[in-house]
Amino acid sequence: MTSNHPATAPTTTTAIPRVGSSVSHGKTILIGEHAVVYGAPALVLPVTDVRVTATATPLPATHSSGAEHVLESSVHTGPFGLAPAAVLPTTTAVTATLRHLADLGYPHAVDTAFHVRVDSQVPTARGMGSSAAVAAAVTAAVADALGVVLDRATHHDLIQACERVAHGRPSGLDARGVVADEPVWFEHDVVEPVQLTGRFVFVVADTGVPGHTREAVAAVRERHDRAPEVVDAVVQRIGDLARAARGTLVDGDAQALGATMDAAHELLTTLDVSSGDLDRLVGAARSADALGAKLTGGGRGGCVLALAADDEHATRIVTALRDAGAAATWTTSIGARA
């Protein structure tokens, strides 16, 4: 968790390092994938029931320069020096946080090594913000171990530093979504939470096929280069759907939100970023009377997002999706309980 109060330099005393911990969660794009690249707005949905938990335990120094950090995760367990490239964003989360706190004058940020454990339920390469969620949990856990609560801006900057290692030029959608408790609106330089009326229940279903975001983005870019007026028209329509979806969230109109999701999937299909696996799961959700269903994320693999009327309906949608071959499903809700 983060605070609105920024971390400041210590005054007279500094807390002795302790076991720090933090939890983040996955995210998914409700409306706006691909179109956001061309300036259209997007709505990002937190998936709060799919979590990452990180703990940071101080290690005793074994020599004058201190012990080496150790990572324990499903990808690598062992010293940072032996870590593969796949976990470089995670190790960056530790070192960047300590460097930031050292710059603020926290002495233990310089002389303490940590055993960092990461337990993640967020699948990788599925458009659910796995790397950002891990970075969010690890950065906050390391800060917590030194008695520091990161302010939101600093936390975001640290997550983005890890995301640059993972993705090169991250948009910031993942970094915002994995720490939000409500939908987040992105439009140009505007980033703001969306207030909800009522409760919305979603099912996320994994095709079992990794998403190919870079490939899909490149294909849309090539299509835009060939026929910019065609792609621009689709982008504008997706942007209009995002604005409409924001209104339905504010009004509590689940039926109307579902209609925008269905329309968004059809538009994304015209951009050739869907796939047979995604379309099959979208069809299965609709056969179970989902209020709406669409691919979510970069496409060409990854996940489908479906909107249910309530928890019981979500259970029926989950059954239909699993029968259609979904590798995994998650049910999550946003807004107040009725």
Short mmCIF file of C-alpha atoms in Angstrom, two decimals:
data_model
loop_
_atom_site.label_atom_id
_atom_site.label_comp_id
_atom_site.label_asym_id
_atom_site.label_seq_id
_atom_site.Cartn_x
_atom_site.Cartn_y
_atom_site.Cartn_z
CA MET A 1 0.00 0.00 0.00
CA THR A 2 1.12 3.55 -0.58
CA SER A 3 0.44 6.82 1.16
CA ASN A 4 -0.20 10.37 0.09
CA HIS A 5 2.61 11.41 2.44
CA PRO A 6 6.04 11.19 0.80
CA ALA A 7 8.99 9.43 2.35
CA THR A 8 11.36 11.99 3.82
CA ALA A 9 14.90 11.83 5.09
CA PRO A 10 15.32 10.52 8.64
CA THR A 11 15.86 13.04 11.42
CA THR A 12 17.39 11.76 14.63
CA THR A 13 16.75 8.03 14.52
CA THR A 14 16.26 5.42 11.86
CA ALA A 15 14.30 2.22 12.37
CA ILE A 16 16.30 -0.98 12.51
CA PRO A 17 15.52 -3.10 9.43
CA ARG A 18 12.68 -5.55 9.97
CA VAL A 19 10.66 -7.98 7.87
CA GLY A 20 8.76 -5.86 5.36
CA SER A 21 5.78 -6.96 3.31
CA SER A 22 3.37 -5.67 0.70
CA VAL A 23 0.61 -6.90 -1.60
CA SER A 24 -0.33 -5.77 -5.10
CA HIS A 25 -2.65 -7.28 -7.71
CA GLY A 26 -3.22 -7.83 -11.38
CA LYS A 27 -4.95 -5.55 -13.84
CA THR A 28 -6.75 -5.81 -17.13
CA ILE A 29 -7.84 -3.34 -19.79
CA LEU A 30 -11.59 -2.78 -19.81
CA ILE A 31 -11.70 -0.68 -22.97
CA GLY A 32 -8.98 0.96 -25.05
CA GLU A 33 -6.21 -1.48 -25.89
CA HIS A 34 -4.26 -0.59 -29.05
CA ALA A 35 -6.32 2.59 -29.54
CA VAL A 36 -4.53 4.17 -26.57
CA VAL A 37 -1.30 4.03 -28.59
CA TYR A 38 -2.89 6.51 -31.02
CA GLY A 39 -4.15 8.93 -28.38
CA ALA A 40 -7.53 7.42 -27.55
CA PRO A 41 -8.55 7.08 -23.88
CA ALA A 42 -8.44 3.79 -22.02
CA LEU A 43 -10.01 2.29 -18.91
CA VAL A 44 -7.87 -0.01 -16.77
CA LEU A 45 -9.54 -2.40 -14.36
CA PRO A 46 -7.84 -3.65 -11.19
CA VAL A 47 -8.08 -7.41 -10.68
CA THR A 48 -7.81 -7.31 -6.93
CA ASP A 49 -8.42 -11.03 -6.35
CA VAL A 50 -5.29 -12.04 -8.29
CA ARG A 51 -2.44 -11.01 -6.02
CA VAL A 52 1.28 -10.70 -5.61
CA THR A 53 2.72 -10.89 -2.09
CA ALA A 54 6.31 -9.85 -1.41
CA THR A 55 8.35 -10.03 1.78
CA ALA A 56 11.78 -8.52 2.41
CA THR A 57 13.76 -10.05 5.29
CA PRO A 58 17.07 -8.47 6.37
CA LEU A 59 20.09 -10.77 6.10
CA PRO A 60 23.00 -10.66 8.54
CA ALA A 61 26.16 -9.22 7.03
CA THR A 62 28.77 -11.91 6.42
CA HIS A 63 31.66 -9.52 5.92
CA SER A 64 32.40 -5.85 6.06
CA SER A 65 30.70 -5.05 2.77
CA GLY A 66 27.55 -6.95 3.73
CA ALA A 67 25.76 -10.00 2.38
CA GLU A 68 24.36 -10.36 -1.12
CA HIS A 69 20.67 -9.97 -1.77
CA VAL A 70 18.79 -13.23 -2.30
CA LEU A 71 15.63 -13.74 -4.36
CA GLU A 72 13.10 -16.52 -3.80
CA SER A 73 10.56 -16.83 -6.59
CA SER A 74 9.07 -19.32 -9.05
CA VAL A 75 11.61 -18.20 -11.67
CA HIS A 76 14.80 -18.02 -9.61
CA THR A 77 15.88 -18.79 -6.07
CA GLY A 78 19.36 -17.74 -5.12
CA PRO A 79 21.73 -14.76 -5.00
CA PHE A 80 21.08 -11.79 -7.25
CA GLY A 81 24.46 -12.36 -8.87
CA LEU A 82 23.22 -15.66 -10.30
CA ALA A 83 19.79 -14.42 -11.32
CA PRO A 84 18.75 -14.85 -14.97
CA ALA A 85 17.71 -11.94 -17.15
CA ALA A 86 14.05 -12.89 -16.71
CA VAL A 87 14.07 -11.59 -13.13
CA LEU A 88 16.09 -8.44 -13.77
CA PRO A 89 12.97 -6.27 -13.33
CA THR A 90 12.47 -7.87 -9.90
CA THR A 91 16.05 -7.39 -8.76
CA THR A 92 15.83 -3.83 -10.06
CA ALA A 93 12.85 -3.30 -7.77
CA VAL A 94 15.09 -4.04 -4.79
CA THR A 95 18.16 -2.08 -5.87
CA ALA A 96 16.23 0.95 -7.16
CA THR A 97 14.26 1.23 -3.93
CA LEU A 98 17.36 0.97 -1.78
CA ARG A 99 19.16 3.52 -3.95
CA HIS A 100 16.24 5.94 -3.58
CA LEU A 101 16.17 5.53 0.21
CA ALA A 102 19.95 5.85 0.43
CA ASP A 103 19.70 9.14 -1.44
CA LEU A 104 17.23 10.29 1.21
CA GLY A 105 19.74 9.47 3.93
CA TYR A 106 18.55 6.12 5.28
CA PRO A 107 21.85 4.45 6.35
CA HIS A 108 20.44 0.92 6.44
CA ALA A 109 19.55 1.23 2.76
CA VAL A 110 23.28 1.10 2.12
CA ASP A 111 24.45 -1.62 4.47
CA THR A 112 21.52 -4.11 4.54
CA ALA A 113 21.04 -7.07 2.24
CA PHE A 114 17.64 -8.71 1.93
CA HIS A 115 16.07 -12.08 1.28
CA VAL A 116 13.16 -11.12 -0.97
CA ARG A 117 10.37 -13.64 -1.50
CA VAL A 118 7.77 -13.19 -4.23
CA ASP A 119 4.56 -15.21 -4.41
CA SER A 120 2.57 -14.27 -7.49
CA GLN A 121 -0.84 -15.40 -8.71
CA VAL A 122 -0.62 -13.08 -11.73
CA PRO A 123 0.24 -15.09 -14.85
CA THR A 124 3.01 -13.84 -17.10
CA ALA A 125 2.51 -12.76 -20.71
CA ARG A 126 -1.28 -12.62 -20.32
CA GLY A 127 -1.87 -8.86 -20.28
CA MET A 128 -2.54 -8.81 -16.54
CA GLY A 129 0.44 -6.68 -15.53
CA SER A 130 2.61 -9.40 -14.00
CA SER A 131 5.91 -7.51 -14.05
CA ALA A 132 4.35 -4.29 -12.76
CA ALA A 133 2.50 -6.13 -9.99
CA VAL A 134 5.70 -7.82 -8.83
CA ALA A 135 7.55 -4.50 -8.94
CA ALA A 136 4.78 -2.79 -6.96
CA ALA A 137 4.86 -5.41 -4.21
CA VAL A 138 8.65 -5.70 -4.00
CA THR A 139 9.40 -1.97 -3.95
CA ALA A 140 6.85 -1.37 -1.19
CA ALA A 141 8.04 -4.41 0.81
CA VAL A 142 11.68 -3.26 0.75
CA ALA A 143 10.65 0.24 1.81
CA ASP A 144 8.48 -1.23 4.56
CA ALA A 145 11.46 -3.22 5.84
CA LEU A 146 13.19 0.11 6.48
CA GLY A 147 10.11 1.64 8.09
CA VAL A 148 9.19 3.74 5.06
CA VAL A 149 5.83 4.16 3.34
CA LEU A 150 6.33 5.27 -0.25
CA ASP A 151 4.19 8.12 -1.51
CA ARG A 152 2.18 7.36 -4.62
CA ALA A 153 4.32 9.36 -7.02
CA THR A 154 7.55 7.76 -5.81
CA HIS A 155 6.01 4.31 -5.84
CA HIS A 156 4.87 4.85 -9.43
CA ASP A 157 8.32 6.07 -10.47
CA LEU A 158 9.98 3.01 -8.96
CA ILE A 159 7.54 0.64 -10.64
CA GLN A 160 8.13 2.41 -13.94
CA ALA A 161 11.89 2.00 -13.53
CA CYS A 162 11.33 -1.76 -13.31
CA GLU A 163 8.89 -1.68 -16.22
CA ARG A 164 11.47 0.03 -18.42
CA VAL A 165 13.77 -2.91 -17.75
CA ALA A 166 10.95 -5.31 -18.62
CA HIS A 167 9.36 -3.55 -21.59
CA GLY A 168 11.50 -0.66 -22.77
CA ARG A 169 8.92 2.13 -23.04
CA PRO A 170 6.00 1.34 -20.72
CA SER A 171 2.84 3.43 -21.02
CA GLY A 172 2.20 3.49 -17.29
CA LEU A 173 -1.16 1.73 -17.57
CA ASP A 174 0.13 -1.36 -15.77
CA ALA A 175 1.96 0.64 -13.10
CA ARG A 176 -1.24 2.50 -12.23
CA GLY A 177 -3.60 -0.46 -12.49
CA VAL A 178 -1.74 -2.85 -10.20
CA VAL A 179 -1.98 -0.49 -7.20
CA ALA A 180 -5.49 0.89 -7.84
CA ASP A 181 -8.63 -0.11 -5.97
CA GLU A 182 -10.98 1.18 -8.66
CA PRO A 183 -10.90 1.63 -12.44
CA VAL A 184 -8.38 4.13 -13.76
CA TRP A 185 -8.99 6.51 -16.68
CA PHE A 186 -6.12 7.36 -19.04
CA GLU A 187 -6.39 10.12 -21.59
CA HIS A 188 -3.25 11.88 -22.79
CA ASP A 189 -1.73 13.33 -19.59
CA VAL A 190 -4.87 12.79 -17.50
CA VAL A 191 -4.82 9.84 -15.11
CA GLU A 192 -7.69 9.67 -12.64
CA PRO A 193 -9.80 7.14 -10.75
CA VAL A 194 -13.35 6.44 -11.88
CA GLN A 195 -16.03 6.61 -9.22
CA LEU A 196 -18.47 3.71 -9.29
CA THR A 197 -22.17 3.32 -8.65
CA GLY A 198 -23.07 -0.24 -7.76
CA ARG A 199 -21.05 -3.41 -8.09
CA PHE A 200 -19.65 -5.05 -11.23
CA VAL A 201 -18.57 -8.70 -11.39
CA PHE A 202 -16.03 -9.81 -14.00
CA VAL A 203 -14.52 -13.11 -15.08
CA VAL A 204 -11.03 -13.20 -16.58
CA ALA A 205 -10.20 -16.31 -18.62
CA ASP A 206 -6.77 -17.37 -19.82
CA THR A 207 -6.55 -18.94 -23.27
CA GLY A 208 -3.38 -20.73 -22.17
CA VAL A 209 -1.55 -19.03 -25.03
CA PRO A 210 0.91 -16.23 -24.24
CA GLY A 211 -0.11 -12.87 -25.61
CA HIS A 212 1.97 -11.40 -28.43
CA THR A 213 1.63 -7.72 -27.67
CA ARG A 214 4.65 -6.47 -29.61
CA GLU A 215 3.64 -8.48 -32.66
CA ALA A 216 0.07 -7.19 -32.46
CA VAL A 217 1.14 -3.57 -31.94
CA ALA A 218 3.51 -3.83 -34.90
CA ALA A 219 0.75 -5.27 -37.09
CA VAL A 220 -1.62 -2.43 -36.21
CA ARG A 221 1.17 0.06 -36.87
CA GLU A 222 1.81 -1.47 -40.30
CA ARG A 223 -1.90 -1.33 -41.07
CA HIS A 224 -2.00 2.30 -39.96
CA ASP A 225 0.92 3.11 -42.25
CA ARG A 226 -0.96 1.55 -45.18
CA ALA A 227 -4.43 2.93 -44.45
CA PRO A 228 -4.30 5.56 -41.71
CA GLU A 229 -7.86 6.75 -42.28
CA VAL A 230 -9.23 3.25 -41.68
CA VAL A 231 -7.29 2.66 -38.46
CA ASP A 232 -7.95 6.19 -37.22
CA ALA A 233 -11.68 5.60 -37.65
CA VAL A 234 -11.48 2.42 -35.57
CA VAL A 235 -9.38 4.20 -32.94
CA GLN A 236 -11.96 6.96 -32.70
CA ARG A 237 -14.77 4.44 -32.25
CA ILE A 238 -12.85 2.61 -29.53
CA GLY A 239 -12.22 5.92 -27.81
CA ASP A 240 -15.95 6.68 -27.96
CA LEU A 241 -16.65 3.28 -26.41
CA ALA A 242 -14.18 4.01 -23.60
CA ARG A 243 -16.00 7.26 -22.83
CA ALA A 244 -19.33 5.47 -22.92
CA ALA A 245 -17.98 2.73 -20.65
CA ARG A 246 -16.83 5.31 -18.13
CA GLY A 247 -20.33 6.70 -18.03
CA THR A 248 -21.85 3.26 -17.47
CA LEU A 249 -19.50 2.66 -14.52
CA VAL A 250 -20.51 5.97 -12.98
CA ASP A 251 -24.20 5.23 -13.59
CA GLY A 252 -23.99 1.60 -12.46
CA ASP A 253 -25.41 0.34 -15.77
CA ALA A 254 -23.96 -3.15 -16.24
CA GLN A 255 -26.08 -3.93 -19.31
CA ALA A 256 -24.77 -0.88 -21.14
CA LEU A 257 -21.19 -1.64 -20.08
CA GLY A 258 -21.51 -5.14 -21.50
CA ALA A 259 -22.66 -3.73 -24.83
CA THR A 260 -19.57 -1.51 -25.03
CA MET A 261 -17.37 -4.53 -24.31
CA ASP A 262 -18.98 -6.54 -27.12
CA ALA A 263 -18.57 -3.64 -29.54
CA ALA A 264 -14.94 -3.16 -28.52
CA HIS A 265 -14.15 -6.81 -29.25
CA GLU A 266 -15.59 -6.51 -32.73
CA LEU A 267 -13.49 -3.42 -33.42
CA LEU A 268 -10.34 -5.10 -32.13
CA THR A 269 -11.12 -8.05 -34.40
CA THR A 270 -11.14 -5.70 -37.38
CA LEU A 271 -7.62 -4.67 -36.36
CA ASP A 272 -6.62 -8.36 -36.55
CA VAL A 273 -5.42 -8.57 -32.95
CA SER A 274 -7.82 -11.29 -31.85
CA SER A 275 -7.26 -15.02 -32.42
CA GLY A 276 -9.20 -18.23 -32.71
CA ASP A 277 -8.56 -19.02 -29.05
CA LEU A 278 -9.76 -15.60 -27.92
CA ASP A 279 -12.84 -15.67 -30.15
CA ARG A 280 -13.73 -19.15 -28.88
CA LEU A 281 -13.70 -18.00 -25.25
CA VAL A 282 -15.60 -14.80 -26.08
CA GLY A 283 -18.23 -16.97 -27.77
CA ALA A 284 -18.39 -19.31 -24.78
CA ALA A 285 -18.93 -16.41 -22.40
CA ARG A 286 -21.68 -15.01 -24.58
CA SER A 287 -23.31 -18.46 -24.79
CA ALA A 288 -23.52 -18.32 -20.99
CA ASP A 289 -25.35 -14.99 -21.32
CA ALA A 290 -22.42 -12.81 -20.28
CA LEU A 291 -23.49 -9.17 -20.39
CA GLY A 292 -20.40 -8.54 -22.50
CA ALA A 293 -17.11 -10.22 -23.42
CA LYS A 294 -13.93 -9.16 -25.19
CA LEU A 295 -10.25 -9.83 -25.49
CA THR A 296 -8.19 -7.85 -23.03
CA GLY A 297 -4.61 -6.71 -23.48
CA GLY A 298 -2.41 -6.90 -26.53
CA GLY A 299 -4.23 -9.84 -28.07
CA ARG A 300 -3.19 -12.75 -30.28
CA GLY A 301 -3.29 -14.84 -27.12
CA GLY A 302 -3.66 -13.90 -23.50
CA CYS A 303 -7.00 -13.37 -21.79
CA VAL A 304 -10.67 -12.66 -22.27
CA LEU A 305 -12.73 -10.42 -19.97
CA ALA A 306 -16.42 -11.17 -19.40
CA LEU A 307 -19.03 -9.23 -17.41
CA ALA A 308 -21.50 -11.14 -15.23
CA ALA A 309 -24.79 -10.02 -13.74
CA ASP A 310 -23.85 -11.28 -10.27
CA ASP A 311 -21.73 -13.89 -8.48
CA GLU A 312 -23.99 -16.82 -9.37
CA HIS A 313 -23.95 -15.80 -13.02
CA ALA A 314 -20.15 -15.53 -12.87
CA THR A 315 -19.99 -19.16 -11.73
CA ARG A 316 -21.98 -20.23 -14.80
CA ILE A 317 -19.72 -18.20 -17.07
CA VAL A 318 -16.64 -19.79 -15.49
CA THR A 319 -18.06 -23.26 -16.20
CA ALA A 320 -18.73 -22.37 -19.83
CA LEU A 321 -15.24 -20.92 -20.26
CA ARG A 322 -13.55 -23.94 -18.75
CA ASP A 323 -15.64 -26.26 -20.92
CA ALA A 324 -14.45 -24.20 -23.91
CA GLY A 325 -10.81 -24.79 -22.98
CA ALA A 326 -9.84 -21.90 -20.72
CA ALA A 327 -6.57 -22.77 -18.98
CA ALA A 328 -7.50 -20.74 -15.89
CA THR A 329 -10.22 -18.36 -14.76
CA TRP A 330 -10.47 -15.66 -12.10
CA THR A 331 -13.56 -13.92 -10.78
CA THR A 332 -13.20 -10.40 -9.43
CA SER A 333 -15.52 -7.56 -8.53
CA ILE A 334 -15.30 -3.79 -8.20
CA GLY A 335 -17.58 -1.37 -6.44
CA ALA A 336 -19.70 -1.62 -3.32
CA ARG A 337 -21.55 -4.79 -2.52
CA ALA A 338 -25.28 -4.56 -2.96
#
